[in-house]
Amino acid sequence: MIKINENYQKLSANYLFAEIANRVTDYQKNNPDQKIIKLGIGDVTEPLVPSVIEALHKGVDDMGNRESFYGYGPYEGYEFLRSSIADFDFKKRGININPEEVFISSGAKEDTANFSEVFSQDTKIAITDPVYPVYIDSNVMFGRTGSYQNNHYQNVLYLDCTADNQFKPDLPKEKVDLIYLCFPNNPTGQVATKKDLQMWVNYAHQNKALILFDAAYEAFIQDEELPHSIFEIDGADEVAVEFRSLSKTAGFTGTRLSYTIIPDKVHIYDQEGHSHQLNKIWLRRQSTKFNGVPYIIQKGAAAVFTDKGRSEINQQIQYYLDNAKIIQEGFRSLDIEFTGGDNSPYIWLKTPNSISSWDFFDLLINQCQVVGTPGAGFGRCGEGYFRLSAFGNKNNIREAMERIKKLKIC
Ligand code: MLT
């Protein structure tokens, strides 16, 4: 008899954004004439920039000629892209990352999830609450957690992020082995200073722990004092892995390309205490389970790491940040507390009149036809909060906020 991986039975029936999509589809079916404005999942709406389109076309042409045709690519990505990333994202900012430490992949979602399998089963993990659900669900699937009780999985250390600590996690009092951090944060939009990150790097050194740092939203940072990379922090290149993505940076949610930085100095340990270079282990994993991102996509991605491409995508980022301002102004006028939106595309608001997050979701879709993401979907501490994404057409964002302003409850 074929049997299920029992760990899957610990999960909620649907992935958070799949659950929202189902509810929206149901609503649309029952209300076919209503115009729904979707500010739930953070999905880009602006088209790929001209430099990327031109490079993609060039990639297509290359594949149509015997002389420039490519079959299977390198598992870790083409050298041309890995060196552009190392130069443009890191060396230019004074961070010493080499092309060999850059691993090209098809999504930060995939990489953050897949990474959990290279560590021992009894790895003690710490995640923030609220949290991007992929980090926790992937560990549940791997069998690293206990059952789900009172909105928390057993055997996981949750780091509460509430208004009391400005949605920034405090150091754990106990020892953990693996820490997931995301800044600018999804879902709260909160940012980390160099001092904040130094505290975590020091903790990782003291405890021989590893930090998985999700920097998928770094391109939205406007404040020049804020670090874009954990590798701006002293000692981080021995205790951290960084995930970056072109999804939100360059509108690649449908095109798919991400990159993970694993410095040579990062090591993990076997039962006898011998150390192993993590990037070699990751390559072993990728070469077994992954055949690389298509050449054409990597060609297109390389345009992002040029001055011309970057100036084009910066305009898009500004467009979304202007949307975030419209949302912020709307909630300010309603006297609703929120964080995020200055250096991130997400606005994290306190639901009015302490209504539960899923009730607020229902209220918004039923009365305003606006879709957002209930904070409770990101964890216990997200209850009473709600996330709106600034990705969208500006006129739709304006209209969404006008509709919300007319809501009686606000
Ligand atoms: C989000 O809205 O949090 C992300 O876009 C969802 C994802 O990357 O899966």
PDB file of N, CA, C and O and ligand atoms in Angstrom, residues 15 17 40-43 109 132 134 186 217 248 346 378 387, ligand 1:
ATOM      1  N   TYR A  15      -1.681  25.945   0.946  1.00  0.00           N
ATOM      2  CA  TYR A  15      -0.661  26.981   1.105  1.00  0.00           C
ATOM      3  C   TYR A  15      -1.404  28.323   1.189  1.00  0.00           C
ATOM      4  O   TYR A  15      -2.428  28.524   0.507  1.00  0.00           O
ATOM      5  N   PHE A  17      -1.262  31.369   0.027  1.00  0.00           N
ATOM      6  CA  PHE A  17      -1.689  32.145  -1.137  1.00  0.00           C
ATOM      7  C   PHE A  17      -2.589  31.337  -2.065  1.00  0.00           C
ATOM      8  O   PHE A  17      -3.369  31.906  -2.830  1.00  0.00           O
ATOM      9  N   GLY A  40      -3.225  41.069  -2.669  1.00  0.00           N
ATOM     10  CA  GLY A  40      -2.909  39.969  -1.763  1.00  0.00           C
ATOM     11  C   GLY A  40      -1.493  39.485  -2.020  1.00  0.00           C
ATOM     12  O   GLY A  40      -0.518  40.080  -1.519  1.00  0.00           O
ATOM     13  N   ILE A  41      -1.352  38.441  -2.812  1.00  0.00           N
ATOM     14  CA  ILE A  41      -0.004  37.941  -3.112  1.00  0.00           C
ATOM     15  C   ILE A  41       0.803  39.076  -3.763  1.00  0.00           C
ATOM     16  O   ILE A  41       0.258  39.872  -4.535  1.00  0.00           O
ATOM     17  N   GLY A  42       2.089  39.150  -3.403  1.00  0.00           N
ATOM     18  CA  GLY A  42       2.932  40.211  -3.958  1.00  0.00           C
ATOM     19  C   GLY A  42       3.331  39.866  -5.383  1.00  0.00           C
ATOM     20  O   GLY A  42       4.407  39.304  -5.594  1.00  0.00           O
ATOM     21  N   ASP A  43       2.450  40.160  -6.321  1.00  0.00           N
ATOM     22  CA  ASP A  43       2.771  39.818  -7.707  1.00  0.00           C
ATOM     23  C   ASP A  43       2.868  41.078  -8.555  1.00  0.00           C
ATOM     24  O   ASP A  43       1.954  41.914  -8.547  1.00  0.00           O
ATOM     25  N   LYS A 109      11.806  31.243  -3.352  1.00  0.00           N
ATOM     26  CA  LYS A 109      10.858  30.358  -2.670  1.00  0.00           C
ATOM     27  C   LYS A 109      11.401  28.924  -2.692  1.00  0.00           C
ATOM     28  O   LYS A 109      11.485  28.258  -1.657  1.00  0.00           O
ATOM     29  N   TYR A 132       7.071  34.393   6.455  1.00  0.00           N
ATOM     30  CA  TYR A 132       6.754  33.911   5.102  1.00  0.00           C
ATOM     31  C   TYR A 132       6.533  32.393   5.239  1.00  0.00           C
ATOM     32  O   TYR A 132       7.436  31.673   5.690  1.00  0.00           O
ATOM     33  N   VAL A 134       6.642  29.710   3.622  1.00  0.00           N
ATOM     34  CA  VAL A 134       7.505  28.703   2.990  1.00  0.00           C
ATOM     35  C   VAL A 134       8.561  28.165   3.965  1.00  0.00           C
ATOM     36  O   VAL A 134       8.862  26.970   3.976  1.00  0.00           O
ATOM     37  N   ASN A 186       9.012  40.377   4.829  1.00  0.00           N
ATOM     38  CA  ASN A 186       7.727  39.917   4.350  1.00  0.00           C
ATOM     39  C   ASN A 186       7.149  39.093   5.496  1.00  0.00           C
ATOM     40  O   ASN A 186       7.776  38.093   5.879  1.00  0.00           O
ATOM     41  N   TYR A 217      13.658  41.440  -1.046  1.00  0.00           N
ATOM     42  CA  TYR A 217      13.085  42.787  -1.221  1.00  0.00           C
ATOM     43  C   TYR A 217      14.132  43.890  -1.077  1.00  0.00           C
ATOM     44  O   TYR A 217      13.784  45.052  -0.896  1.00  0.00           O
ATOM     45  N   LYS A 248      10.660  40.347  -7.584  1.00  0.00           N
ATOM     46  CA  LYS A 248      10.118  41.659  -7.256  1.00  0.00           C
ATOM     47  C   LYS A 248      11.071  42.752  -7.727  1.00  0.00           C
ATOM     48  O   LYS A 248      10.663  43.861  -8.015  1.00  0.00           O
ATOM     49  N   TYR A 346       5.400  46.180   1.052  1.00  0.00           N
ATOM     50  CA  TYR A 346       4.265  45.702   1.841  1.00  0.00           C
ATOM     51  C   TYR A 346       3.892  46.694   2.943  1.00  0.00           C
ATOM     52  O   TYR A 346       4.767  47.287   3.579  1.00  0.00           O
ATOM     53  N   PHE A 378       0.183  34.362   8.393  1.00  0.00           N
ATOM     54  CA  PHE A 378       1.648  34.369   8.532  1.00  0.00           C
ATOM     55  C   PHE A 378       2.078  33.920   9.923  1.00  0.00           C
ATOM     56  O   PHE A 378       3.265  33.917  10.221  1.00  0.00           O
ATOM     57  N   ARG A 387      -2.044  42.404   5.570  1.00  0.00           N
ATOM     58  CA  ARG A 387      -0.995  42.886   4.658  1.00  0.00           C
ATOM     59  C   ARG A 387      -1.593  43.311   3.326  1.00  0.00           C
ATOM     60  O   ARG A 387      -2.377  42.587   2.733  1.00  0.00           O
TER      61      ARG A 387
HETATM   62  C1  MLT B   1       4.164  37.041  -1.141  1.00  0.00           C
HETATM   63  O1  MLT B   1       3.191  37.678  -1.548  1.00  0.00           O
HETATM   64  O2  MLT B   1       4.432  36.919   0.055  1.00  0.00           O
HETATM   65  C2  MLT B   1       5.013  36.358  -2.127  1.00  0.00           C
HETATM   66  O3  MLT B   1       4.901  36.964  -3.351  1.00  0.00           O
HETATM   67  C3  MLT B   1       4.521  34.984  -2.261  1.00  0.00           C
HETATM   68  C4  MLT B   1       5.554  34.059  -2.749  1.00  0.00           C
HETATM   69  O4  MLT B   1       6.641  34.454  -3.113  1.00  0.00           O
HETATM   70  O5  MLT B   1       5.230  32.865  -2.726  1.00  0.00           O
END
